[in-house]
Amino acid sequence: MNGVYMNILESIVNKLKSGQRVVVFTGAGVSAESGIPTFRDKLDGLWNRFSAEDLDCADGFKASPQLVWEWYAWRRKMIVDAKPNLAHHAIALMETLVPEFTLITQNVDGLHQRAGSTKVIELHGNIHRSRCFDEDIAIDKWAETDEVPPPCPHCGGMLRPDVVWFGEGLSGDTYGKAKEAIRNCTMLFSIGTSSQIYPAAVFPYEAAHRGAMVVQINPNPTDLDQVTSFILRGKAGECVNGCRLS
Ligand code: OAD
């Protein structure tokens, strides 16, 4: 690791130790080193005829509910088989060292919680939960059946994954909590997100506008580069590996 990079890491860690109110804001890139493809990656094998935009939307589900349910079952299995990586673990450790800490994630894979994070706002839901498509209520149990998707035990309508699809709004409560953390933070880490999906994409800009230090970890340039105080240009797991937080 070169000297300039070490100096950057040292300044960030020193700043962290001086009682900052920290938000970590993550996207698909933080799970890439766990083997979960990002939204910009080409879909694998069976699914390569589709794009995430075709499958992750209410219109796609209404047109082909079985296909979309199976796509989510495939992703769920991949996620269950994956393990949190060094970046997930470093973020979980940071939570124990920083008194005021919030993790805001756009990811639905639950890998942050599996690494030990507890102060997590899941902006886009969680792939391991389901809800009724018609009634919009959470459903945890349903009878085994050959129907795909399984029917809702209340109304007989279709179950869907409890995630926010393209074109859908965020839950007001979740969004409100995330906005409050952004308003209060003095330091924000944006890790593994292309910062292109609104309204989440504005969070780092809002934090920067209010005077927070913004640190970005991403192997590729993003629009956020303009307002970032420090850019660590690399993979999340590799970047945090050079950083001793304790
Ligand atoms: P994207 O797929 O848009 O962006 C992934 C980002 O991760 C890119 O900027 C990559 O350069 C970066 N990246 C790739 N590998 C990385 C690594 N090893 N370490 C760090 N960064 C890496 O994913 P998001 O920004 O999360 O929303 O996309 C936001 C939302 O778009 C998702 O939550 C999803 C999607 O639509 C919904 O499903 C509603």
Coordinates of C-alpha atoms and ligand atoms in Angstrom, one line a residue:
M1 CA 0.0 0.0 0.0
N2 CA 1.5 3.4 -0.9
G3 CA 2.3 6.2 1.5
V4 CA -0.3 8.7 0.2
Y5 CA -3.0 6.0 0.7
M6 CA -1.8 5.3 4.2
N7 CA -1.9 9.0 5.0
I8 CA -5.5 9.2 3.8
L9 CA -6.5 6.2 5.9
E10 CA -4.8 7.7 8.9
S11 CA -6.6 11.1 8.6
I12 CA -9.9 9.3 8.3
V13 CA -9.3 7.1 11.3
N14 CA -8.1 10.0 13.4
K15 CA -11.2 12.0 12.5
L16 CA -13.4 9.0 13.4
K17 CA -11.8 8.8 16.8
S18 CA -12.7 12.4 17.6
G19 CA -16.3 11.8 18.4
Q20 CA -18.0 12.1 15.0
R21 CA -21.6 11.3 14.2
V22 CA -21.2 8.8 11.5
V23 CA -23.5 7.5 8.7
V24 CA -22.3 4.7 6.5
F25 CA -24.3 4.5 3.3
T26 CA -23.9 1.3 1.2
G27 CA -24.9 -0.1 -2.1
A28 CA -24.6 -3.3 -4.1
G29 CA -20.8 -2.9 -4.4
V30 CA -20.3 -3.7 -0.7
S31 CA -21.6 -7.2 -1.3
A32 CA -19.7 -7.7 -4.6
E33 CA -16.8 -9.4 -2.9
S34 CA -19.3 -11.8 -1.3
G35 CA -20.2 -12.9 -4.9
I36 CA -23.5 -11.0 -5.1
P37 CA -23.7 -9.2 -8.5
T38 CA -24.3 -5.5 -8.5
F39 CA -27.2 -3.9 -10.5
R40 CA -24.8 -2.8 -13.2
D41 CA -23.4 -6.3 -13.8
K42 CA -24.8 -8.5 -16.6
L43 CA -27.1 -11.1 -15.2
D44 CA -25.8 -14.7 -15.0
G45 CA -26.5 -17.8 -17.0
L46 CA -30.2 -18.6 -16.8
W47 CA -31.2 -14.9 -16.3
N48 CA -28.9 -13.3 -19.0
R49 CA -31.9 -12.6 -21.3
F50 CA -33.3 -10.2 -18.7
S51 CA -32.2 -7.0 -17.1
A52 CA -32.8 -6.2 -13.4
E53 CA -35.2 -3.4 -14.6
D54 CA -37.4 -6.1 -16.3
L55 CA -37.6 -8.3 -13.2
D56 CA -37.5 -5.8 -10.3
C57 CA -40.7 -3.9 -11.0
A58 CA -44.5 -4.2 -10.3
D59 CA -45.3 -4.3 -14.1
G60 CA -42.8 -7.2 -14.6
F61 CA -44.4 -9.0 -11.6
K62 CA -47.9 -8.5 -12.9
A63 CA -46.9 -9.7 -16.4
S64 CA -44.9 -12.7 -15.2
P65 CA -45.4 -13.4 -11.5
Q66 CA -43.9 -16.9 -11.6
L67 CA -40.8 -15.7 -13.4
V68 CA -40.2 -12.9 -11.0
W69 CA -40.8 -15.1 -7.9
E70 CA -38.3 -17.6 -9.3
W71 CA -35.8 -14.9 -10.0
Y72 CA -36.1 -13.8 -6.3
A73 CA -35.9 -17.5 -5.1
W74 CA -32.6 -17.8 -7.2
R75 CA -31.2 -14.6 -5.7
R76 CA -32.3 -15.6 -2.1
K77 CA -30.4 -18.9 -2.5
M78 CA -27.3 -17.2 -3.7
I79 CA -27.4 -14.8 -0.8
V80 CA -28.0 -17.6 1.8
D81 CA -24.9 -19.4 0.4
A82 CA -22.8 -16.2 0.5
K83 CA -20.9 -14.9 3.5
P84 CA -20.3 -11.3 4.7
N85 CA -17.0 -10.0 3.5
L86 CA -14.3 -7.8 5.2
A87 CA -16.2 -4.6 4.4
H88 CA -19.4 -5.9 6.1
H89 CA -17.3 -6.9 9.1
A90 CA -15.4 -3.6 9.3
I91 CA -18.7 -1.6 9.2
A92 CA -20.1 -3.8 12.0
L93 CA -17.0 -3.1 14.0
M94 CA -17.2 0.7 13.4
E95 CA -20.7 0.6 14.9
T96 CA -19.2 -0.6 18.2
L97 CA -16.5 2.1 18.2
V98 CA -18.5 5.2 17.2
P99 CA -21.1 6.5 19.7
E100 CA -23.5 7.9 17.2
F101 CA -23.7 5.6 14.2
T102 CA -26.3 4.7 11.6
L103 CA -25.9 2.4 8.7
I104 CA -28.2 3.2 5.7
T105 CA -28.2 0.4 3.1
Q106 CA -29.8 0.1 -0.3
N107 CA -29.1 -3.6 -0.2
V108 CA -31.8 -6.2 0.5
D109 CA -29.4 -9.1 1.2
G110 CA -29.2 -8.8 5.0
L111 CA -25.4 -9.4 4.9
H112 CA -24.7 -6.4 7.1
Q113 CA -26.8 -7.9 9.9
R114 CA -25.1 -11.3 9.4
A115 CA -21.8 -9.5 10.0
G116 CA -23.1 -8.1 13.3
S117 CA -24.5 -4.7 12.3
T118 CA -27.6 -3.7 14.4
K119 CA -28.2 0.0 13.7
V120 CA -29.3 -0.7 10.1
I121 CA -31.9 1.2 8.0
E122 CA -32.9 -1.0 5.1
L123 CA -34.1 1.6 2.6
H124 CA -35.1 -0.9 -0.1
G125 CA -36.5 -3.7 2.1
N126 CA -35.2 -7.2 2.6
I127 CA -35.3 -10.1 0.2
H128 CA -35.9 -12.6 3.0
R129 CA -39.3 -11.1 3.9
S130 CA -42.5 -11.4 1.8
R131 CA -45.7 -9.3 1.7
C132 CA -49.1 -9.5 0.0
F133 CA -49.1 -7.8 -3.4
D134 CA -52.7 -6.7 -3.1
E135 CA -53.0 -5.8 0.6
D136 CA -49.5 -4.6 1.1
I137 CA -49.1 -6.3 4.5
A138 CA -46.2 -8.4 5.8
I139 CA -46.7 -12.2 5.6
D140 CA -44.3 -14.5 7.5
K141 CA -46.1 -17.8 7.1
W142 CA -48.0 -19.5 4.3
A143 CA -49.2 -23.0 3.6
E144 CA -46.9 -25.2 1.3
T145 CA -48.4 -25.4 -2.2
D146 CA -47.3 -25.9 -5.7
E147 CA -48.6 -22.4 -6.7
V148 CA -45.8 -20.0 -7.7
P149 CA -45.9 -17.3 -6.3
P150 CA -47.6 -18.8 -3.2
P151 CA -51.1 -17.4 -2.4
C152 CA -51.5 -14.9 0.5
P153 CA -53.1 -16.8 3.5
H154 CA -55.5 -13.8 4.1
C155 CA -56.9 -12.9 0.7
G156 CA -55.6 -15.6 -1.7
G157 CA -53.8 -12.9 -3.8
M158 CA -50.1 -13.3 -4.7
L159 CA -47.1 -12.9 -2.4
R160 CA -44.2 -10.8 -3.5
P161 CA -40.8 -10.1 -2.0
D162 CA -40.7 -7.3 0.6
V163 CA -38.4 -5.1 -1.4
V164 CA -38.7 -1.7 -3.1
W165 CA -38.9 -2.2 -6.8
F166 CA -38.0 0.3 -9.6
G167 CA -40.8 2.9 -9.7
E168 CA -42.0 2.4 -6.1
G169 CA -41.7 4.8 -3.2
L170 CA -39.8 4.2 0.0
S171 CA -41.7 3.6 3.3
G172 CA -42.2 7.0 4.9
D173 CA -40.9 5.9 8.3
T174 CA -37.7 4.4 6.9
Y175 CA -37.1 7.4 4.7
G176 CA -37.7 9.8 7.7
K177 CA -35.2 8.0 9.9
A178 CA -32.6 8.0 7.2
K179 CA -33.1 11.7 6.5
E180 CA -32.7 12.5 10.2
A181 CA -29.4 10.5 10.4
I182 CA -28.2 12.4 7.3
R183 CA -29.2 15.8 8.8
N184 CA -27.2 15.0 12.0
C185 CA -24.1 13.4 10.7
T186 CA -20.7 15.0 10.6
M187 CA -19.1 12.2 8.6
L188 CA -20.5 10.0 5.8
F189 CA -19.0 7.0 4.2
S190 CA -20.5 6.1 0.8
I191 CA -19.4 2.6 0.0
G192 CA -20.1 0.6 -3.2
T193 CA -22.9 2.7 -4.6
S194 CA -23.3 4.3 -8.1
S195 CA -25.4 7.0 -6.4
Q196 CA -27.9 7.0 -9.2
I197 CA -31.1 5.8 -7.7
Y198 CA -33.2 8.5 -6.1
P199 CA -34.1 9.5 -3.5
A200 CA -31.3 7.6 -1.8
A201 CA -28.7 9.1 -4.2
V202 CA -29.1 12.6 -2.7
F203 CA -28.1 11.5 0.9
P204 CA -24.3 12.0 0.4
Y205 CA -24.9 15.4 -1.3
E206 CA -27.2 16.5 1.5
A207 CA -24.6 15.5 4.1
A208 CA -21.8 17.3 2.2
H209 CA -24.0 20.4 1.8
R210 CA -24.5 20.5 5.6
G211 CA -20.7 20.4 6.1
A212 CA -20.2 16.7 6.8
M213 CA -16.9 15.1 5.6
V214 CA -17.8 12.6 2.8
V215 CA -15.5 9.6 2.2
Q216 CA -16.2 7.4 -0.8
I217 CA -15.0 3.8 -1.4
N218 CA -15.6 2.7 -5.0
P219 CA -13.3 1.2 -7.7
N220 CA -15.0 3.4 -10.3
P221 CA -15.7 7.1 -10.7
T222 CA -19.2 8.2 -9.7
D223 CA -21.0 11.6 -9.9
L224 CA -20.4 11.9 -6.1
D225 CA -16.7 12.3 -6.7
Q226 CA -17.3 16.1 -7.0
V227 CA -18.4 16.5 -3.3
T228 CA -16.2 13.8 -1.8
S229 CA -13.5 14.8 0.7
F230 CA -11.6 11.6 0.3
I231 CA -11.9 8.9 -2.4
L232 CA -10.6 5.4 -1.8
R233 CA -10.5 4.1 -5.4
G234 CA -10.7 0.3 -4.8
K235 CA -12.8 -2.6 -3.7
A236 CA -14.5 -2.1 -0.4
G237 CA -13.0 -5.2 1.3
E238 CA -9.5 -4.3 0.1
C239 CA -9.8 -0.7 1.2
V240 CA -11.0 -1.4 4.7
N241 CA -8.3 -4.1 5.1
G242 CA -5.7 -1.4 5.2
C243 CA -7.5 0.5 7.9
R244 CA -7.1 -0.3 11.6
L245 CA -10.1 1.0 13.4
S246 CA -9.6 -0.2 17.0
Ligands
OAD1 P1 -25.2 -0.3 -8.5 O1 -25.2 -1.6 -9.2 O2 -25.9 0.9 -9.3 O3 -23.7 0.2 -8.3 C1 -22.8 -0.6 -7.7 C2 -21.6 0.3 -7.4 O4 -20.7 -0.5 -6.7 C3 -20.9 0.8 -8.7 O5 -20.6 2.2 -8.5 C4 -19.6 0.0 -8.7 O6 -18.5 0.7 -9.2 C5 -19.4 -0.3 -7.2 N1 -18.6 -1.5 -6.9 C6 -18.4 -2.7 -7.7 N2 -17.7 -3.5 -7.0 C7 -17.3 -3.0 -5.9 C8 -16.5 -3.4 -4.7 N3 -15.9 -4.6 -4.7 N4 -16.3 -2.5 -3.7 C9 -16.9 -1.3 -3.7 N5 -17.7 -0.8 -4.8 C10 -17.9 -1.7 -5.8 O7 -25.8 -0.5 -7.1 P2 -26.4 0.6 -6.1 O8 -25.7 1.9 -6.2 O9 -26.6 -0.1 -4.8 O10 -32.6 -0.5 -6.0 O11 -27.9 0.8 -6.7 C11 -28.8 1.4 -6.0 C12 -30.1 0.7 -6.2 O12 -30.3 0.5 -7.6 C13 -30.3 -0.7 -5.7 O13 -30.6 -0.7 -4.3 C14 -31.4 -1.2 -6.5 C15 -31.1 -0.7 -7.8 O14 -32.1 -0.3 -8.5 C16 -33.7 -1.2 -6.0 O15 -33.8 -2.4 -6.2 C17 -34.9 -0.3 -5.7

